[in-house]
Short mmCIF file of C-alpha atoms and ligand atoms in Angstrom, two decimals:
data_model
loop_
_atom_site.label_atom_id
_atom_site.label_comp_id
_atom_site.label_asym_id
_atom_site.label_seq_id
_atom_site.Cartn_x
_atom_site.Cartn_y
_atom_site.Cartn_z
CA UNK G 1 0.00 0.00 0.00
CA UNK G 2 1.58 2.89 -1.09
CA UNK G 3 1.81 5.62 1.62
CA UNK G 4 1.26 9.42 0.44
CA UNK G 5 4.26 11.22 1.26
CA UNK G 6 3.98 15.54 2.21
CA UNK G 7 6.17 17.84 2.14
CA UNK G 8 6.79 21.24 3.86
CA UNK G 9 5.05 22.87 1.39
CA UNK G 10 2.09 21.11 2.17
CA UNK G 11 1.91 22.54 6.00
CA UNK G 12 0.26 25.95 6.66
CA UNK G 13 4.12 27.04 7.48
CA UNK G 14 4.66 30.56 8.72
CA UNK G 15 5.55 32.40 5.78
CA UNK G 16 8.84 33.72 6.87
CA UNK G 17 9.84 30.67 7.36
CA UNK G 18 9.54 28.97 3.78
CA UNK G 19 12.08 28.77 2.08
CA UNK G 20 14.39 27.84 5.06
CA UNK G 21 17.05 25.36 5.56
CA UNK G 22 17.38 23.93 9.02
CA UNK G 23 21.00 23.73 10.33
CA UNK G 24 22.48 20.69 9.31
CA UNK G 25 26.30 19.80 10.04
CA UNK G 26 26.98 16.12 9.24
CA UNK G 27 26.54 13.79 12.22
CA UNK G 28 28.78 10.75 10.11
CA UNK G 29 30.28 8.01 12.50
CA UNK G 30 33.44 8.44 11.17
CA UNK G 31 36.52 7.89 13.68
CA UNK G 32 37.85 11.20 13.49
CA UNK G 33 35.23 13.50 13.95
CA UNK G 34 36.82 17.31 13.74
CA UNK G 35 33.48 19.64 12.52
CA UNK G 36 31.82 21.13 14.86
CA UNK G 37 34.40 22.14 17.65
CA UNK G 38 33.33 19.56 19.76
CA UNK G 39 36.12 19.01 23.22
CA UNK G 40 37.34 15.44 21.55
CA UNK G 41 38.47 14.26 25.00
CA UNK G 42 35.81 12.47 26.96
CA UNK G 43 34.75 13.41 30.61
CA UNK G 44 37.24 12.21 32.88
CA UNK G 45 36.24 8.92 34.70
CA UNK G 46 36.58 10.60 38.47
CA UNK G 47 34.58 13.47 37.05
CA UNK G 48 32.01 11.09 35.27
CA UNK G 49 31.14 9.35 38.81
CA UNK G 50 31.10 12.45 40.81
CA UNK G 51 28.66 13.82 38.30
CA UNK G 52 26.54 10.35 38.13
CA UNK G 53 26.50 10.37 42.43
CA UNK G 54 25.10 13.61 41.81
CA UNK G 55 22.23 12.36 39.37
CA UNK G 56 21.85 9.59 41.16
CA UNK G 57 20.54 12.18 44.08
CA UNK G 58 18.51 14.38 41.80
CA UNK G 59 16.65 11.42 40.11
CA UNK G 60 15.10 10.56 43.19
CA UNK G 61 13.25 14.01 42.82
CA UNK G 62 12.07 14.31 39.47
CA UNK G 63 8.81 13.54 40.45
CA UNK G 64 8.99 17.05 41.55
CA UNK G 65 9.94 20.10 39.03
CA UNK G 66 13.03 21.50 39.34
CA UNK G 67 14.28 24.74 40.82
CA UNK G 68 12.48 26.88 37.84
CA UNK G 69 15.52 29.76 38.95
CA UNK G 70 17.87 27.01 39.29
CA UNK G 71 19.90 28.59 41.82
CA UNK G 72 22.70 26.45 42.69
CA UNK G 73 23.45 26.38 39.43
CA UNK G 74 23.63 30.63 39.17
CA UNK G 75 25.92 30.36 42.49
CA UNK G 76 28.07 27.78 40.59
CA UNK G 77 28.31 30.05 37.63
CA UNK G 78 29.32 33.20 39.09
CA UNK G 79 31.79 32.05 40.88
CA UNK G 80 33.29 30.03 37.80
CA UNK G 81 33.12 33.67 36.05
CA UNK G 82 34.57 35.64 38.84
CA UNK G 83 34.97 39.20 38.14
CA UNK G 84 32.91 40.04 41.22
CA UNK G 85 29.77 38.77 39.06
CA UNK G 86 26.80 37.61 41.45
CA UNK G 87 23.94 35.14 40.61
CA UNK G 88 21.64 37.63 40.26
CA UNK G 89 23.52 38.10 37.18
CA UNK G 90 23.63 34.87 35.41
CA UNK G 91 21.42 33.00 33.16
CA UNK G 92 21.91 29.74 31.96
CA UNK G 93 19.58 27.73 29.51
CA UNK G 94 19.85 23.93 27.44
CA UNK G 95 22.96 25.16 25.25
CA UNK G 96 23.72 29.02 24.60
CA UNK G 97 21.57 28.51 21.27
CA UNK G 98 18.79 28.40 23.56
CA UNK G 99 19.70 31.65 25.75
CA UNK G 100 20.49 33.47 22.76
CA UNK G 101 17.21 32.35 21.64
CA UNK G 102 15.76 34.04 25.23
CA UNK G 103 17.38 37.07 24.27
CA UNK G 104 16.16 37.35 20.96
CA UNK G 105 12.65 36.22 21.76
CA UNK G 106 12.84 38.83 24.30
CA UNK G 107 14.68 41.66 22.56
CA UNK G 108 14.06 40.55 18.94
CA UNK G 109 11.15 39.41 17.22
CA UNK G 110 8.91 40.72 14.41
CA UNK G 111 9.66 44.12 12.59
CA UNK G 112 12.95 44.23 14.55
CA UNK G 113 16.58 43.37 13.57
CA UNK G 114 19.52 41.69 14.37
CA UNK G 115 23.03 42.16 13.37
CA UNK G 116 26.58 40.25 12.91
CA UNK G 117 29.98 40.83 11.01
CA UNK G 118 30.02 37.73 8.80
CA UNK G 119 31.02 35.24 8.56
CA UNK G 120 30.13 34.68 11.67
CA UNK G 121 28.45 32.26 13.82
CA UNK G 122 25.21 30.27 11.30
CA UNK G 123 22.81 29.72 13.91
CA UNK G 124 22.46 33.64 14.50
CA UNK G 125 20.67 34.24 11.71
CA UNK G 126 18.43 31.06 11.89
CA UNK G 127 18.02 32.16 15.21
CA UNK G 128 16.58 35.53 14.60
CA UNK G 129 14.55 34.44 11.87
CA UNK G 130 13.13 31.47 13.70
CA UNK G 131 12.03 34.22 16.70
CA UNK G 132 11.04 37.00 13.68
CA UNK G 133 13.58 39.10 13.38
CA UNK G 134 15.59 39.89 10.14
CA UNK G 135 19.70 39.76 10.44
CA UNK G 136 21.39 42.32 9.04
CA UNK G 137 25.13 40.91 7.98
CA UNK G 138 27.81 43.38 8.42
CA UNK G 139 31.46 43.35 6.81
CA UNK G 140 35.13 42.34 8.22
CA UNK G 141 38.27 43.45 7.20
CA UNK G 142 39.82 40.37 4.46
CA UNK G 143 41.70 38.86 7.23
CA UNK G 144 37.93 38.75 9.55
CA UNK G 145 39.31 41.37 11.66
CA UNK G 146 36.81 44.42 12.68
CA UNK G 147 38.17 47.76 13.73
CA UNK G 148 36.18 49.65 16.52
CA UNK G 149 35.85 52.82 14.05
CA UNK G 150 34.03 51.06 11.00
CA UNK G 151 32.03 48.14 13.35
CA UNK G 152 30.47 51.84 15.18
CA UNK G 153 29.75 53.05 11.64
CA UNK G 154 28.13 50.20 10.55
CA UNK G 155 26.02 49.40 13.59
CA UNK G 156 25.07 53.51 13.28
CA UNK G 157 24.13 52.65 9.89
CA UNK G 158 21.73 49.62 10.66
CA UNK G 159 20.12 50.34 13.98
CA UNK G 160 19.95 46.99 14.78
CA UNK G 161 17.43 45.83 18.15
CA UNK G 162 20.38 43.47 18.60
CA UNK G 163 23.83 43.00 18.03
CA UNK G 164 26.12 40.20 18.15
CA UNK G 165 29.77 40.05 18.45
CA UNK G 166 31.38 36.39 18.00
CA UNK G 167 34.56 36.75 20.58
CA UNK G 168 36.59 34.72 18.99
CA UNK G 169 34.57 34.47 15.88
CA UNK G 170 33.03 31.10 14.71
CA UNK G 171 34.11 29.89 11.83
CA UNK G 172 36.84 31.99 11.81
CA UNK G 173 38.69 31.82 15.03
CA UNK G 174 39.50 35.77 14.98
CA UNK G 175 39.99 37.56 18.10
CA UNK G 176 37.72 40.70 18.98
CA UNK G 177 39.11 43.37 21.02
CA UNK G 178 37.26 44.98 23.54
CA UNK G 179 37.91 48.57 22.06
CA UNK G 180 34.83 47.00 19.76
CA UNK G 181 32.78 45.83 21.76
CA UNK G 182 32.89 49.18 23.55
CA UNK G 183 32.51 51.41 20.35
CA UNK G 184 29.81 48.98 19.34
CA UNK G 185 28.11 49.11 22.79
CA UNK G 186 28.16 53.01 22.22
CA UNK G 187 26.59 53.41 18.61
CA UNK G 188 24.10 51.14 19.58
CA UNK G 189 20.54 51.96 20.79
CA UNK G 190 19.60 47.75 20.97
CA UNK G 191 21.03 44.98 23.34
CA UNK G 192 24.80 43.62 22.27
CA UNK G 193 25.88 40.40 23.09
CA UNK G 194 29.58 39.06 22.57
CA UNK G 195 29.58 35.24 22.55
CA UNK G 196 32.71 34.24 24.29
CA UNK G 197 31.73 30.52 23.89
CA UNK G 198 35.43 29.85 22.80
CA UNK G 199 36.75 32.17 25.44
CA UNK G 200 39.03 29.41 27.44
CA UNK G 201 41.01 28.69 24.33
CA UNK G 202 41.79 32.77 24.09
CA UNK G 203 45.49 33.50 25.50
CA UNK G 204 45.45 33.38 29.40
CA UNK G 205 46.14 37.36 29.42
CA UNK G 206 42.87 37.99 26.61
CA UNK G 207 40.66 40.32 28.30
CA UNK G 208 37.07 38.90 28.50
CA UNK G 209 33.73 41.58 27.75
CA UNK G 210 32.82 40.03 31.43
CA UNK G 211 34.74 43.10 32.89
CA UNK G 212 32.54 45.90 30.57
CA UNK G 213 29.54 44.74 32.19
CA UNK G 214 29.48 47.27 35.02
CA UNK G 215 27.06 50.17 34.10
CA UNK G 216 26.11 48.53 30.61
CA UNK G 217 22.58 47.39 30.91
CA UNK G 218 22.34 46.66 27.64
CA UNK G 219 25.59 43.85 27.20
CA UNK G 220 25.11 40.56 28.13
CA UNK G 221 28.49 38.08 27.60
CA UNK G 222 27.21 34.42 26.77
CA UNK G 223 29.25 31.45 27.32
CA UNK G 224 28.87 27.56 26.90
CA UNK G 225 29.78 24.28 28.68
CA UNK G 226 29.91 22.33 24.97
CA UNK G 227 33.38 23.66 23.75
CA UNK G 228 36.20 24.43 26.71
CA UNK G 229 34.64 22.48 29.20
CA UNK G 230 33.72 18.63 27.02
CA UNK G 231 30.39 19.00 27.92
CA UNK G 232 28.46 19.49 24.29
CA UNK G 233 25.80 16.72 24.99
CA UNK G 234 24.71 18.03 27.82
CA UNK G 235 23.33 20.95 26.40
CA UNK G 236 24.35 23.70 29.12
CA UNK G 237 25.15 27.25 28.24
CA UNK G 238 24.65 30.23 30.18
CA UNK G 239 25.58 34.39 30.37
CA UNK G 240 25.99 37.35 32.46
CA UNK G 241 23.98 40.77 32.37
CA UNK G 242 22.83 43.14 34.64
CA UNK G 243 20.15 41.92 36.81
CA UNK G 244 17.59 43.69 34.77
CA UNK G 245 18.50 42.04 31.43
CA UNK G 246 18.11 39.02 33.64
CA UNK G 247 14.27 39.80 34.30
CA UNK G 248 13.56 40.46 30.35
CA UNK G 249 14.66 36.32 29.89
CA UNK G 250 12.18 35.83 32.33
CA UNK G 251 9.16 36.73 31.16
CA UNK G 252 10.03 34.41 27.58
CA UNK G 253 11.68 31.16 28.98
CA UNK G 254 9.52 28.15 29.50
CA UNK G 255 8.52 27.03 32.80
CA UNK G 256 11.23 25.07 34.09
CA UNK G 257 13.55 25.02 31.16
CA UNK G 258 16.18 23.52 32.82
CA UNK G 259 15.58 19.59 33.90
CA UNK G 260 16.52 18.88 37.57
CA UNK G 261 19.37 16.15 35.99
CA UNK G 262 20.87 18.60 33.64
CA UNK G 263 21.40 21.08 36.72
CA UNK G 264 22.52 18.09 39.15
CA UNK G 265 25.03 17.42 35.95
CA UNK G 266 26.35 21.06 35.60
CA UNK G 267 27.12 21.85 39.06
CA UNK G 268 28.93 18.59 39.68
CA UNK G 269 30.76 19.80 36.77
CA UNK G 270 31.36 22.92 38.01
CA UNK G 271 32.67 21.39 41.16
CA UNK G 272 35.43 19.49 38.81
CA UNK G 273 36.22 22.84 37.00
CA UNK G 274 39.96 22.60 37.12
CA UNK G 275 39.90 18.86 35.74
CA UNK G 276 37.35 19.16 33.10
CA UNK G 277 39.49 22.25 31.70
CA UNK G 278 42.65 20.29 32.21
CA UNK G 279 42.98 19.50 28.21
CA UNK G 280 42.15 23.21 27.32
CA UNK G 281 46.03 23.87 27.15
CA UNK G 282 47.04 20.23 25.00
CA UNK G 283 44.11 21.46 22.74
CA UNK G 284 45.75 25.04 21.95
CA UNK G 285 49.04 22.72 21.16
CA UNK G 286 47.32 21.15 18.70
CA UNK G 287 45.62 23.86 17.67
CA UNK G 288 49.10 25.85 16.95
CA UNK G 289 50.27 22.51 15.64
CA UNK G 290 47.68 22.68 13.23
CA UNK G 291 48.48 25.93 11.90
CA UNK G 292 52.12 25.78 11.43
CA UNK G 293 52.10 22.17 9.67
CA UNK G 294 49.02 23.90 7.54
CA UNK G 295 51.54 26.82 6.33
CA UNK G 296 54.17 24.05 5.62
CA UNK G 297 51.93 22.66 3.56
CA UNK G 298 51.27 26.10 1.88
CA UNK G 299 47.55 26.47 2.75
CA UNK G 300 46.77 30.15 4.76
CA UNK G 301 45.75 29.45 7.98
CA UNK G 302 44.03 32.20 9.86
CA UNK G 303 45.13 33.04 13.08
CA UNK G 304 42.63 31.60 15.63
CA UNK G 305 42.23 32.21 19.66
CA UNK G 306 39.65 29.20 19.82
CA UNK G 307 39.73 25.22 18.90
CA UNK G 308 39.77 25.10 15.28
CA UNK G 309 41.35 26.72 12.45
CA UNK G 310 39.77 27.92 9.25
CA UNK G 311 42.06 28.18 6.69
CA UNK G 312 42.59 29.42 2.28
CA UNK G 313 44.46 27.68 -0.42
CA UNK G 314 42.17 25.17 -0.98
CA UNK G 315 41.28 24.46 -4.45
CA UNK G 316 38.42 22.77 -4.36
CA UNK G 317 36.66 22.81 -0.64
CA UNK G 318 34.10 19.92 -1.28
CA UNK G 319 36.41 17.64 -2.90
CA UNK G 320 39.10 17.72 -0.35
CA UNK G 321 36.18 17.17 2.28
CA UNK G 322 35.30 14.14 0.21
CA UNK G 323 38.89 13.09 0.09
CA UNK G 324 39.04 13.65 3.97
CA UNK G 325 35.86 11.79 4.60
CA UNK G 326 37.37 8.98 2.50
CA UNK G 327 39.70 8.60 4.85
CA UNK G 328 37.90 8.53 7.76
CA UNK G 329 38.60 12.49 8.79
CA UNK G 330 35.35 14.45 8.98
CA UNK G 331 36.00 18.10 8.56
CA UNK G 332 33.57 21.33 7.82
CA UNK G 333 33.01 23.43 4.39
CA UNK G 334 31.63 26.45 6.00
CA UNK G 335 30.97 27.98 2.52
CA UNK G 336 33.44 30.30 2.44
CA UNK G 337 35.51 29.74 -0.57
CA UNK G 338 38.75 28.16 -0.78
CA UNK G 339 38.52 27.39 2.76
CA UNK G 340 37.87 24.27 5.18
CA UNK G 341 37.48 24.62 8.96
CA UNK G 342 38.76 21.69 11.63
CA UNK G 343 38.43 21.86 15.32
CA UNK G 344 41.63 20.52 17.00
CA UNK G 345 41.33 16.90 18.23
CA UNK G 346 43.85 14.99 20.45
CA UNK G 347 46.83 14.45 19.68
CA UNK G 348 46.06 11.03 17.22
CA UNK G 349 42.74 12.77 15.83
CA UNK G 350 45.02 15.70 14.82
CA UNK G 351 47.46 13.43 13.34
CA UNK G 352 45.44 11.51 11.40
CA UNK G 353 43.93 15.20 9.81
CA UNK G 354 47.20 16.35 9.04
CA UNK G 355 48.23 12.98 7.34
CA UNK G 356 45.21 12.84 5.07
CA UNK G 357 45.44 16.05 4.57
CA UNK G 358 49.35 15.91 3.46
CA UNK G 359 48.32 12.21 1.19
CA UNK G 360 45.85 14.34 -0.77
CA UNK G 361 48.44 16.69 -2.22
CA UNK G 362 49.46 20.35 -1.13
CA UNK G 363 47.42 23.32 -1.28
CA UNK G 364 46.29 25.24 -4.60
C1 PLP V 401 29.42 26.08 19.59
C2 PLP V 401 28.97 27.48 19.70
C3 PLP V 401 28.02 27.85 20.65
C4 PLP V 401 27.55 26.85 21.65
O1 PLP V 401 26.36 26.33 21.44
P1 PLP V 401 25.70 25.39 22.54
O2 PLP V 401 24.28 25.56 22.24
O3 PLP V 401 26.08 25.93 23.89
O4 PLP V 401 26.24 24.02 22.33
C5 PLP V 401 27.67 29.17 20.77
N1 PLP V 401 28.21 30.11 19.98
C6 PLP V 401 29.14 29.79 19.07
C7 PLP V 401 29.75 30.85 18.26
C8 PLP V 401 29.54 28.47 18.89
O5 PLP V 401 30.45 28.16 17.98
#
């Protein structure tokens, strides 16, 4: 019996939404997997049991809901941040997609606007579409960079609701300095945002937006648990505001977004802080690794403060990501041209890139 098959066009879909492409990176079971910045080193055993005794408590509650302003967790997450930052001031939600999906659902929406330098981060504008808003793409510098006098003429220019600044920038890895996000802050009238979710791989000395927060109501710093801190799957990301930018993410969020296991999970994490960021530094080996075997091989490399590298000189970017898959190396054509992007693995993972990568040829 042959079954009728519909498709999306079919469905009374919002129209702003036809037309739409969801986001899609590869999920292929292929033994090194280096596209989508993923920590490749699994949680530690002593840190996977503390975090399972912990669990094993908070299961015995779910009958219950959880802490709706999940509390221990805020406490947990200030004092990870430091910078004299108190819970008051922290938000946390199932992945940073989701909290910057609070904060454009709360400062977004229709007839408004959202802006980014591209390339930048894909899910922003996915985001702000799914929630309404249009994005606005601004322009880098050739080498991604942004100076603070043109990214304040350009956000002048738009009048964007909401501005996002990618610190370091996804898919490029290029550092943002602070003398940006303060011009930016300045020209504009909406909310800005700089996503530090790659923050830990920065330099030790890299300034973080966390200390422009004082008297700016209107910037809000967002950071995740998936990259730094090998904790993708558990879908924990979180920011800090004032306490009044706080209050707006109230009024969208769902009634006890967060599950009572995925906060048991996250502050036993927390509690294991120094352990679970103990491969941050072997990581930013590789990652330097990565880009000086990448020049020898005469391919650009841009430089990167995070846990990949995007780099030029590559010919054909969906072949060689063939030729990679072939041999067992997923990597990620982020559709700029001539470029391929791959997050830094372990030692072996990164290896095994750099050998398939040599056994296909050098660079164009
Ligand atoms: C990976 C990534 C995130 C994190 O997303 P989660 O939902 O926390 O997993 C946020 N911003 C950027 C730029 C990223 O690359």
């Amino acid at each position: 019996m042959g079954r009728v098959t519909f498709s999306l066009n079919d469905l009374p879909l919002r129209d702003d939404l036809r037309g739409l492409t969801p986001y899609g990176a590869p999920q292929a079971p292929l033994p090194v997997a280096l596209n989508v910045n993923e920590n490749t080193h699994p949680v530690p055993d002593d840190v996977a049991s503390d975090i399972l005794d912990d669990i094993a408590v908070a299961i015995r509650d779910v009958n219950r809901y959880p802490d709706r302003e999940f509390t221990t967790l805020r406490e947990a997450f200030a004092d990870y941040l430091g910078h004299g930052l108190t819970p008051e001031q922290i938000w946390a939600g199932n992945g940073s997609n989701e909290v910057l999906q609070h904060i454009f659902q709360a400062f977004g929406g229709p007839g408004r606007t959202a802006f980014g330098f591209a390339p930048t981060y894909s899910m922003y504008p996915l985001i702000a579409k799914g929630t309404g808003a249009s994005w606005i793409a601004g322009t880098r510098q050739p080498d991604y960079t942004v100076t603070p006098e043109e990214a304040a003429e350009q956000v002048r220019a738009a009048d964007p609701d909401i501005v996002i600044l990618c610190s370091p920038n996804n898919p490029t890895g290029t550092p943002l300095g602070l003398d940006v996000v303060e011009a930016v802050y300045q020209a504009a009238r909406g909310v800005v945002i700089v996503d530090e979710a790659y923050q830990e791989f920065a330099p030790r000395d890299a300034a973080s937006a966390l200390t422009l927060l004082e008297g700016r109501p209107r910037l809000a710093v967002s950071r995740t648990m998936s990259k730094a801190f090998a904790f993708a799957g558990a879908r924990v990301g979180y920011l800090a505001a004032d306490p009044a930018f706080i209050d707006a993410l109230r009024l969208v969020r769902l009634p006890y977004h967060l599950s009572a296991l995925t906060q048991a999970a996250a502050v036993a994490a927390l509690r294991n802080a120094d352990v679970m960021l103990g491969m941050v530094q072997e990581i930013v080996e590789q990652r330097d690794r990565i880009t000086a075997t990448l020049e020898a091989l005469g391919y650009t490399p841009h430089l990167s403060w995070s846990n990949f590298v995007l780099f030029g000189g590559v010919a054909d970017p969906q072949a060689t990501w063939q030729q990679l898959y072939d041999r067992g190396v997923l990597v990620r054509d982020v559709g700029i041209p001539g470029h391929l992007r791959v997050s830094a693995g372990t030692e072996a993972e990164t290896t095994a890139f750099l050998d398939a990568l040599a056994s296909i040829g050098s660079a164009s």
